[in-house]
Short mmCIF file of C-alpha atoms and ligand atoms in Angstrom, two decimals:
data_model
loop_
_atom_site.label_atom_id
_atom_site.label_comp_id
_atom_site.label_asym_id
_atom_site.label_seq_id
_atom_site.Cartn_x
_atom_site.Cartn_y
_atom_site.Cartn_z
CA UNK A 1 22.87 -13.29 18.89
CA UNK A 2 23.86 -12.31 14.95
CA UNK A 3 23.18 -8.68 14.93
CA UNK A 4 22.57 -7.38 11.37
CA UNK A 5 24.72 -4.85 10.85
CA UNK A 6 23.76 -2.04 7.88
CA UNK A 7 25.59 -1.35 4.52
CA UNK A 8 27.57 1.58 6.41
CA UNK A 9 29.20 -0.66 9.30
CA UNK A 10 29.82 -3.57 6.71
CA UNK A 11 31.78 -1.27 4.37
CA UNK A 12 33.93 0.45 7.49
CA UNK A 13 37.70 -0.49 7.82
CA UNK A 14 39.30 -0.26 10.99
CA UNK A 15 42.53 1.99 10.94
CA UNK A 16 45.72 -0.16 10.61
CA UNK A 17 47.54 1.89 12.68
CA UNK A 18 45.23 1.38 15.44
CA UNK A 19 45.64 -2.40 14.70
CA UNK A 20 49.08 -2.18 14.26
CA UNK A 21 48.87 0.02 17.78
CA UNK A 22 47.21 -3.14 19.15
CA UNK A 23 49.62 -5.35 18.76
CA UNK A 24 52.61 -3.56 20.72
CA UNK A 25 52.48 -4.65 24.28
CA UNK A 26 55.66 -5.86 23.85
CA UNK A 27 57.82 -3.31 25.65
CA UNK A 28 60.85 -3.83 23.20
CA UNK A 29 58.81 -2.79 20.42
CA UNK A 30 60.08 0.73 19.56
CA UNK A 31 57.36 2.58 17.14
CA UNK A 32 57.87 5.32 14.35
CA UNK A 33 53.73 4.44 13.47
CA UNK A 34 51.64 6.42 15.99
CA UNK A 35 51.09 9.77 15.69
CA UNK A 36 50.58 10.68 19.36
CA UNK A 37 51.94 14.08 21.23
CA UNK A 38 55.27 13.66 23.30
CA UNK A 39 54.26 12.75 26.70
CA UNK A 40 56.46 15.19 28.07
CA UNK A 41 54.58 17.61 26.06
CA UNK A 42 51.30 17.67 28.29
CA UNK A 43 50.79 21.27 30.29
CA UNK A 44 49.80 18.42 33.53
CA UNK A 45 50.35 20.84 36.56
CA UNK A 46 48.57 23.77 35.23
CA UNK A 47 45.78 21.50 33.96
CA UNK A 48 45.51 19.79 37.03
CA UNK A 49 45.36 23.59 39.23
CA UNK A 50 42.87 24.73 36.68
CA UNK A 51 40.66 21.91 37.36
CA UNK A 52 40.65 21.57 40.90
CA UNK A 53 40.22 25.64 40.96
CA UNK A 54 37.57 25.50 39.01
CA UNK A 55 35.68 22.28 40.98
CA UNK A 56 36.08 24.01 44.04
CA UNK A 57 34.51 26.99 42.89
CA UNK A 58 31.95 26.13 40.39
CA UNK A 59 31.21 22.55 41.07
CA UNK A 60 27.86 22.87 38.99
CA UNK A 61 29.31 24.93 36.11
CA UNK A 62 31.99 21.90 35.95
CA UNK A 63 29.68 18.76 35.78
CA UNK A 64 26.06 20.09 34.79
CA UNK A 65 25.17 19.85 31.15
CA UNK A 66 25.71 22.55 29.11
CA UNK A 67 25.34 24.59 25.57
CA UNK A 68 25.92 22.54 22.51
CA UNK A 69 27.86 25.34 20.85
CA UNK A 70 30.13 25.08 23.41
CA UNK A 71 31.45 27.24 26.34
CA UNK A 72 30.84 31.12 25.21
CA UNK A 73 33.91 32.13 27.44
CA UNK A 74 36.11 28.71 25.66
CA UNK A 75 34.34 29.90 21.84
CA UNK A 76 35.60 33.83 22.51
CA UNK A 77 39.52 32.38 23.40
CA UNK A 78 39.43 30.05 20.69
CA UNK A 79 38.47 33.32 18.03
CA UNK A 80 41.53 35.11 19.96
CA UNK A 81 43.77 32.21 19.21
CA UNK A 82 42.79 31.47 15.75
CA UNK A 83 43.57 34.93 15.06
CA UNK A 84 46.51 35.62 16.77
CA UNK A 85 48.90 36.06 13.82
CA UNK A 86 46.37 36.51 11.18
CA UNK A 87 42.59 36.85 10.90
CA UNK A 88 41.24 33.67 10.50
CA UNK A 89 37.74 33.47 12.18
CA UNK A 90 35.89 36.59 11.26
CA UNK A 91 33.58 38.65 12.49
CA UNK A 92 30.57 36.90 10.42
CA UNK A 93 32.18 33.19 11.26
CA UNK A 94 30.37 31.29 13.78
CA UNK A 95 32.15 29.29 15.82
CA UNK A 96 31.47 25.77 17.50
CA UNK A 97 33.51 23.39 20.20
CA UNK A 98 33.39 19.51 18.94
CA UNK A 99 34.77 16.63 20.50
CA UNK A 100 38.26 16.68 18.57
CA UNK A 101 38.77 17.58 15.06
CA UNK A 102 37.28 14.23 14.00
CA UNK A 103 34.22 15.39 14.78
CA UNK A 104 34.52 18.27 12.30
CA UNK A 105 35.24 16.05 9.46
CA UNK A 106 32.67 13.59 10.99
CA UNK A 107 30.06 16.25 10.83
CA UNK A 108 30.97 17.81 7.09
CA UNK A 109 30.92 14.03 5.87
CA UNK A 110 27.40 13.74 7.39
CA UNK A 111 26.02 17.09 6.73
CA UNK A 112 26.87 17.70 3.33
CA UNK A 113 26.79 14.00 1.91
CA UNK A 114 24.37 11.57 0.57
CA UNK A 115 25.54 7.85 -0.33
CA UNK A 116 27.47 8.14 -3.56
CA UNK A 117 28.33 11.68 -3.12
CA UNK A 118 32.12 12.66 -3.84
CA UNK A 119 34.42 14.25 -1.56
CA UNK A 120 37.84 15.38 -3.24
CA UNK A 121 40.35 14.49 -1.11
CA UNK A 122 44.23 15.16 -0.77
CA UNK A 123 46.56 11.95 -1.32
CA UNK A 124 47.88 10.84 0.53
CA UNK A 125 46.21 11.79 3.51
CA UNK A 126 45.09 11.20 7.19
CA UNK A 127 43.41 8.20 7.10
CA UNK A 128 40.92 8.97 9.68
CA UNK A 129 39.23 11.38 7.74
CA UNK A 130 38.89 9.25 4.68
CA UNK A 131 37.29 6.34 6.68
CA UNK A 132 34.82 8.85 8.30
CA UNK A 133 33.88 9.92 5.20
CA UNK A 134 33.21 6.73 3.55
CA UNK A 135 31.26 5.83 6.80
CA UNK A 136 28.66 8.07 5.16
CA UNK A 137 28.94 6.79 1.58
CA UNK A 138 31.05 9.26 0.37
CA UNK A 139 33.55 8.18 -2.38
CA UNK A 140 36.94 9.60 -2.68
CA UNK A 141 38.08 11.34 -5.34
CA UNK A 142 41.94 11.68 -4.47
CA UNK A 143 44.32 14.71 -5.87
CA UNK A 144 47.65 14.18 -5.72
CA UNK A 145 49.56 16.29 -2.90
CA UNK A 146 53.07 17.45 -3.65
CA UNK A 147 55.57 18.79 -1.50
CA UNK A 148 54.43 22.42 -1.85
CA UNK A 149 50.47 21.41 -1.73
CA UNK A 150 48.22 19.37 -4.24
CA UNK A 151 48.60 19.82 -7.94
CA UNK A 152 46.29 22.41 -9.07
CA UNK A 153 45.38 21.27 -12.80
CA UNK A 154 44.51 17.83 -10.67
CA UNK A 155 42.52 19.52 -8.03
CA UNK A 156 40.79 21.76 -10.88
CA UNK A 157 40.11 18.59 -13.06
CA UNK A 158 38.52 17.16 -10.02
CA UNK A 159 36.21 20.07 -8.83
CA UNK A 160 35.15 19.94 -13.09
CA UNK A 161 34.34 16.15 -12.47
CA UNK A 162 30.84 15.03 -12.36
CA UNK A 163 29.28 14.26 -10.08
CA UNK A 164 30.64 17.89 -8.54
CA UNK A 165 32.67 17.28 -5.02
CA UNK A 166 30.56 18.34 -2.12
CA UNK A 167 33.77 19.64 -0.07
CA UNK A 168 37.70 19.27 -0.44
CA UNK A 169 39.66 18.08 2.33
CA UNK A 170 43.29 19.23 2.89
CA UNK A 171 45.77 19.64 5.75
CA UNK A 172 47.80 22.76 4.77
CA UNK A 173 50.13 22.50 7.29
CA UNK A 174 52.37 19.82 8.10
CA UNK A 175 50.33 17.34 6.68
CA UNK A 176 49.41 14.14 7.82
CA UNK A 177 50.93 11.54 6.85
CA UNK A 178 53.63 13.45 4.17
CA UNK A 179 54.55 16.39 6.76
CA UNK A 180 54.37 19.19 3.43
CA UNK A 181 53.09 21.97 3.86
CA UNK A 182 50.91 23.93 1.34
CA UNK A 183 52.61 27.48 -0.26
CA UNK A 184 50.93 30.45 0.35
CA UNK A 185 50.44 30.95 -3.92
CA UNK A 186 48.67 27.73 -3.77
CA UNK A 187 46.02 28.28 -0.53
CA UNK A 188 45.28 31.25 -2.60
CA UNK A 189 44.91 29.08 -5.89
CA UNK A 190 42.85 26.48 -3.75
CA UNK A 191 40.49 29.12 -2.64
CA UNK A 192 40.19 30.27 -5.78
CA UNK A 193 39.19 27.17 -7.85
CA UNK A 194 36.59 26.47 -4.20
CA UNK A 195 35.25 29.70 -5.31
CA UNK A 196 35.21 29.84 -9.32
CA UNK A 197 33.64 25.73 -8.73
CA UNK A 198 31.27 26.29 -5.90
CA UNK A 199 33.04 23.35 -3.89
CA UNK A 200 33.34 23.95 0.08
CA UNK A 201 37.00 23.24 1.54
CA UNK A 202 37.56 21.57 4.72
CA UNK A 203 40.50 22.88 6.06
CA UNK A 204 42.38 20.66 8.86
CA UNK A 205 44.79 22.33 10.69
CA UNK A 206 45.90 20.16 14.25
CA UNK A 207 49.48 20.78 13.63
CA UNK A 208 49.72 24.59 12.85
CA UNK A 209 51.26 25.53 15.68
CA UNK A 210 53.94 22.89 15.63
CA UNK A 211 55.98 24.72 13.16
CA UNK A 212 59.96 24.01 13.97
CA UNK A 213 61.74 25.79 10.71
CA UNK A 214 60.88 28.86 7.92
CA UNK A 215 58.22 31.12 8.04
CA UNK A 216 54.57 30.79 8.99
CA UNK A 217 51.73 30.98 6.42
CA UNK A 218 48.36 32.09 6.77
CA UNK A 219 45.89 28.97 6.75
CA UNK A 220 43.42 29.32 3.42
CA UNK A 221 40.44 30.48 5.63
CA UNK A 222 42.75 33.71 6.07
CA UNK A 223 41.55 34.71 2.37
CA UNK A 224 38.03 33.31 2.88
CA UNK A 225 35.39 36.45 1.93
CA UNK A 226 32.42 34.83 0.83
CA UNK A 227 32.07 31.49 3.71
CA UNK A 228 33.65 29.03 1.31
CA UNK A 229 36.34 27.35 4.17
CA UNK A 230 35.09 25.85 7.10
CA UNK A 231 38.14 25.36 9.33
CA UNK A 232 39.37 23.28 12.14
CA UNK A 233 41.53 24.05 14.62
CA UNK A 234 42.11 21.68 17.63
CA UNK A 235 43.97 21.19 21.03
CA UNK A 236 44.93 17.79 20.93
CA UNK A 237 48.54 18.21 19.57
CA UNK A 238 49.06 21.52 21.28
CA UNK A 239 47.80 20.60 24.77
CA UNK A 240 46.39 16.99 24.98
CA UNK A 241 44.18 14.75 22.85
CA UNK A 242 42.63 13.17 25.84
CA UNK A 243 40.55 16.62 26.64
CA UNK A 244 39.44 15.83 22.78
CA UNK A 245 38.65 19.39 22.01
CA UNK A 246 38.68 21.37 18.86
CA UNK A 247 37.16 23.69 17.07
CA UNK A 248 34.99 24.35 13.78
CA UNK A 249 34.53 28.28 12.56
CA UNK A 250 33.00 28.58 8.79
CA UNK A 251 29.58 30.71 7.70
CA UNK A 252 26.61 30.73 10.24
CA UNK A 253 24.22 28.57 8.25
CA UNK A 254 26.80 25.57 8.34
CA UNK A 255 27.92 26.08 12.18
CA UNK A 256 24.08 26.37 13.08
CA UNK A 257 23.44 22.87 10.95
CA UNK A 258 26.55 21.51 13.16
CA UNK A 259 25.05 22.53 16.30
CA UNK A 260 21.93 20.56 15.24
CA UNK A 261 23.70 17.36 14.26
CA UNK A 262 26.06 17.59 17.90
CA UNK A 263 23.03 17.70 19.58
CA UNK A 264 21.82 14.18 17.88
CA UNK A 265 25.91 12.76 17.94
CA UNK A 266 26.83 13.89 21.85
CA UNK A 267 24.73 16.64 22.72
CA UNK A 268 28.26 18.83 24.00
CA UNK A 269 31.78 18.65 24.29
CA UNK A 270 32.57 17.60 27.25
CA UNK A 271 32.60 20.84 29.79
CA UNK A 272 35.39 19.98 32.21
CA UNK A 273 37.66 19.89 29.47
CA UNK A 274 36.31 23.23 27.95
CA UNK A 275 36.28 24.86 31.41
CA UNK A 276 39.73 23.77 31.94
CA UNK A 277 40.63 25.18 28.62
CA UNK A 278 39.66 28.29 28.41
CA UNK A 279 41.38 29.10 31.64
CA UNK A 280 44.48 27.28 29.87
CA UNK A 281 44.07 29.93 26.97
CA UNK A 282 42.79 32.94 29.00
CA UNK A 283 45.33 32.58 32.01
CA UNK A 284 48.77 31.41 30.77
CA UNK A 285 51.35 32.08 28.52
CA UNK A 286 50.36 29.54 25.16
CA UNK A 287 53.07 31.41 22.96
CA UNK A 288 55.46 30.03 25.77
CA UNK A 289 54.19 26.65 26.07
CA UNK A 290 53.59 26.21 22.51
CA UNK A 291 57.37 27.57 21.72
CA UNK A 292 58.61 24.64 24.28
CA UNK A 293 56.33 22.37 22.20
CA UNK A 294 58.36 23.37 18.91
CA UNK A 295 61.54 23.05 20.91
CA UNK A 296 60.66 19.68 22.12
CA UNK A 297 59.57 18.23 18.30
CA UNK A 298 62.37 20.50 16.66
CA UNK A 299 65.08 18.32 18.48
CA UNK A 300 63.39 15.03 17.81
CA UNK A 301 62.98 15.90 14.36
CA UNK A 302 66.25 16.82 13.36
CA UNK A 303 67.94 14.25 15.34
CA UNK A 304 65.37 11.40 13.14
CA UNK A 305 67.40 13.62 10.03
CA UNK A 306 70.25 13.26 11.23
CA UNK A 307 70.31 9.66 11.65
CA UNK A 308 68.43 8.79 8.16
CA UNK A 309 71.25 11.23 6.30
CA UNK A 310 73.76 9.16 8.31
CA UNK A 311 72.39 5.44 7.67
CA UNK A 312 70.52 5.65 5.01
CA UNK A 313 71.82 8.47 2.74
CA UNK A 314 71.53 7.60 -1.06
CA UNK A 315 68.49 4.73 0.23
CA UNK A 316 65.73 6.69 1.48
CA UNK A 317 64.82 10.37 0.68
CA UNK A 318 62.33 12.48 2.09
CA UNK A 319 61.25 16.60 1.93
CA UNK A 320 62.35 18.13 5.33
CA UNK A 321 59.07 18.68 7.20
CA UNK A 322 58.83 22.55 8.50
CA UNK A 323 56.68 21.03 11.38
CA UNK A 324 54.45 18.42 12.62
CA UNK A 325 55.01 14.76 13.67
CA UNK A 326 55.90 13.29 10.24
CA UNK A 327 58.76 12.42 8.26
CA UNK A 328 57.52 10.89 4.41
CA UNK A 329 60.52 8.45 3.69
CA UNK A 330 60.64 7.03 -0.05
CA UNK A 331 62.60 4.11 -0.18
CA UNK A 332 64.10 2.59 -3.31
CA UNK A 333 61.06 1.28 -6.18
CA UNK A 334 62.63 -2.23 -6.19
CA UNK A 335 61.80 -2.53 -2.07
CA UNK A 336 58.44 -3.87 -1.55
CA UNK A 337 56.92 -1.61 1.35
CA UNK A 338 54.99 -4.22 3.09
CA UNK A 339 57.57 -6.98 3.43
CA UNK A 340 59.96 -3.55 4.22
CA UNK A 341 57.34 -2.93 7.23
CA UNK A 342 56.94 -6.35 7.98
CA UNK A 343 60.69 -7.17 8.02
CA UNK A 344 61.20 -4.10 10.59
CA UNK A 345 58.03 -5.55 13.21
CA UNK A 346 60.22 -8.70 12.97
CA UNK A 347 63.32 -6.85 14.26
CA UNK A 348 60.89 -4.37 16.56
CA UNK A 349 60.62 -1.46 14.67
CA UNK A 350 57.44 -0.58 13.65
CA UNK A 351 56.65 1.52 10.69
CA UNK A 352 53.49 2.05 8.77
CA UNK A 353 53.13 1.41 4.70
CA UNK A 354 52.29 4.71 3.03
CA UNK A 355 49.92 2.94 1.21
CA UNK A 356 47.73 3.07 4.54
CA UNK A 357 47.12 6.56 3.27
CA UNK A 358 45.88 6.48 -0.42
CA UNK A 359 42.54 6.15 -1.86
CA UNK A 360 42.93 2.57 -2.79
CA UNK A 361 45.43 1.02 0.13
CA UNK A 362 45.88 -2.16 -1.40
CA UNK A 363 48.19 -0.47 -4.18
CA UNK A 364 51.82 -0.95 -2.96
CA UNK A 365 53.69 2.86 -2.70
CA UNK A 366 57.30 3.35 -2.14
CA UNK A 367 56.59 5.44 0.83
CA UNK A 368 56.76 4.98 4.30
CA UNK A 369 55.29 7.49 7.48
CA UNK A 370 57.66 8.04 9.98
CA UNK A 371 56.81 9.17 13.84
CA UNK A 372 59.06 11.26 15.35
CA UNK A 373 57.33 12.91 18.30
CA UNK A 374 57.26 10.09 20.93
CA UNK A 375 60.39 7.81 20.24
CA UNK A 376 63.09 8.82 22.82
CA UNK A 377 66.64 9.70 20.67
CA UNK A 378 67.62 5.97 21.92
CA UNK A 379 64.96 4.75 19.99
CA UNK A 380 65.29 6.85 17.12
CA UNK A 381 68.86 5.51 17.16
CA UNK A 382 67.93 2.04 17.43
CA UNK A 383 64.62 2.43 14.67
CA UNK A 384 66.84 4.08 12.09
CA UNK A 385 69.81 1.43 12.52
CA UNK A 386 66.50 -1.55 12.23
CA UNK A 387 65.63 0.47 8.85
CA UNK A 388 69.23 0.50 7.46
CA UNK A 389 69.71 -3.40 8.68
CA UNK A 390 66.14 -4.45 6.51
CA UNK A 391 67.38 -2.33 3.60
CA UNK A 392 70.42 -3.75 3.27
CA UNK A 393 69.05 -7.42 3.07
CA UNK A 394 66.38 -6.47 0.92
CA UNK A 395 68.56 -5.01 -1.65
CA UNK A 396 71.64 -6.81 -1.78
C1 PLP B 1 45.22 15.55 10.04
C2 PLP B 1 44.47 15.15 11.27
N1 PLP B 1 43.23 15.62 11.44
C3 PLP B 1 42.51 15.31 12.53
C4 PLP B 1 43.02 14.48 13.51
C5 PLP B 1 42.15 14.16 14.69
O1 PLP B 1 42.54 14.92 15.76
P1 PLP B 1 41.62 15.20 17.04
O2 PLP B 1 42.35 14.60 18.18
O3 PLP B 1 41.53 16.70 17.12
O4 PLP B 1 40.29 14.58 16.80
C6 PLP B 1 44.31 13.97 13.38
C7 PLP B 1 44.86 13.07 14.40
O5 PLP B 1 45.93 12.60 14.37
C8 PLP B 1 45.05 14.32 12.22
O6 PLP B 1 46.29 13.86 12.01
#
């Protein structure tokens, strides 16, 4: 049968790095284009003790349904853990457990916008939140990120726009897909201008705790007095994204609106997970496991460096990321990105375009993202050496 699918489906893109993830059965395919966690990254024994503790002694508690808010034990050790360096969530926050951190944007998109309706949006950025948006008619209105955070007269000049953005969407820290992470002057600045133009922010933070050089910096909802950031923290790069469990804390009025759309979308987060969670939060040592996370990605990323400075010096430049999964490579104007990417799947490298990540992806950029949490050092040996081999024919 033809089903008739509406406006909203017909205008939807799939992601082309889950295409592009499609495509690589081939076991010789090595691939700087995902974004998942190091497998050797997952906490599996304690997760797997947790769970069959908990089963054994609350069987019901495990697989009955539940709140839609979420665990209260999980919601109370999520608070803790937002705040453990700085106050984040405060006392007048509500809190709420989604499914991932794509609900959360899922959920703002739906909540605050009506077809047409802008959403200012960092750019580049993660592409998953810019297709979820536009699932619910929202047009992007992209500011330009830079190395330290967007550019404020841009971000000003579009929270001036008409029609007014109904939220901003950044990634402060480690961003995906550049790796830069905002300054502290200009999380101020942003929640300043949020203020002064009565825009909401949506601050992303899945990577926060993956910080592997300088100093931490408080996320913007740190300076949030008035309910103007609605943040989201989630568990899928610090423990695993198959649990698909984050959080959303922001004023009570928004949360309670959430709780009312989760119930309509998937009526909880799944309770295993968050049973299995809190216990990970409440019974074991996270600065440990999260500072063997760092050590992990901190190794992986400055041996990717390494090998870039040594091959490719002088070709391809890029800002050190601080943290993350990312490396943001330029590579010289004259080289075309997408032959560049499409030159590497031909020698089994995979890469992805940076134009994947702009407003309007079917405008070439010089950039490409580059992966380094999963690719073994072999790989990264073999990847960078592909890159080098491409650039060299495509510039001689
Ligand atoms: C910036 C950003 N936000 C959100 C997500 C979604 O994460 P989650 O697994 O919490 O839904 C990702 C996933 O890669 C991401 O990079």
């Amino acid at each position: 049968m033809e089903f008739s699918y509406s406006d909203k489906v017909l205008g939807m893109r799939p992601s082309i790095i889950r295409e592009l993830l499609k495509q690589m059965s081939d076991p010789a395919l090595i691939s700087f284009a995902g974004g998942n966690p190091a497998a050797d990254s997952f906490p599996v024994a304690d997760i797997r003790a947790f769970s069959d503790t908990l089963l054994e002694s609350d069987p019901v508690g495990m697989l009955q349904y539940s709140v839609t808010e979420g665990y209260g034990p999980l919601r109370e050790a999520c608070r803790a853990f937002a705040n453990r360096q700085w106050p984040v969530v405060k006392e007048s926050d509500e809190l709420i457990i989604t499914s991932g951190s794509q609900q959360v944007i899922e959920f703002m998109a739906k909540l605050l916008c009506n077809e047409g309706d802008v959403v200012a949006v960092e750019e580049p950025a993660f592409l998953g939140a810019y297709n979820s948006m536009r699932s619910f008619g929202a047009e992007l209105r992209g500011v330009p990120l830079e190395p330290d955070g967007v550019n404020l007269e841009a971000l000003e000049a579009a929270f001036a726009a008409q029609p007014k953005p109904k939220f901003f969407y950044c990634i402060p820290n480690f961003q995906n897909p550049t790796g830069y992470t905002t300054s502290k002057e200009k999380r101020k600045a942003i929640y300043e201008l949020a203020v002064k133009y009565g825009v909401p922010v949506l601050e992303d933070d899945p990577y926060g705790a993956l910080r592997i050089s300088g100093e931490d910096v408080p996320p913007i909802k740190h300076f949030d007095e008035c309910g103007a950031v609605v943040y989201a923290g989630s568990f899928s790069k610090i423990l695993c994204p198959g649990m698909r469990l984050a959080y959303c804390a922001g004023q009570g009025d928004f949360i309670t609106k959430m709780v009312t759309a989760k119930q309509g979308s998937d009526v909880h987060t799944n309770v295993w997970a968050q049973r299995v969670c809190e216990r990970m939060l409440t019974q074991t040592d996270m600065n440990a496991h999260i500072a063997r996370l760092q050590a992990i990605y901190r190794e992986k990323a400055n041996y990717m460096m390494e090998k870039l400075d040594e091959k490719l010096s002088g070709a391809v430049s890029y800002v050190r990321p601080e943290g993350g999964m990312f490396i943001w490579a330029k590579l010289p104007d004259e080289v075309p990105v997408g032959e560049f990417a499409r030159r590497c799947l031909e020698k089994k490298l995979a890469v992805v375009p940076g134009s994947a990540f702009y407003t309007d992806s079917a405008v070439e950029q010089p950039f490409v993202r580059l992966n380094f949490s999963t690719p073994t050092k072999e790989q990264i040996d073999r990847g960078v050496a592909v890159m080098a081999e491409v650039l060299a024919e495509m510039t001689k």
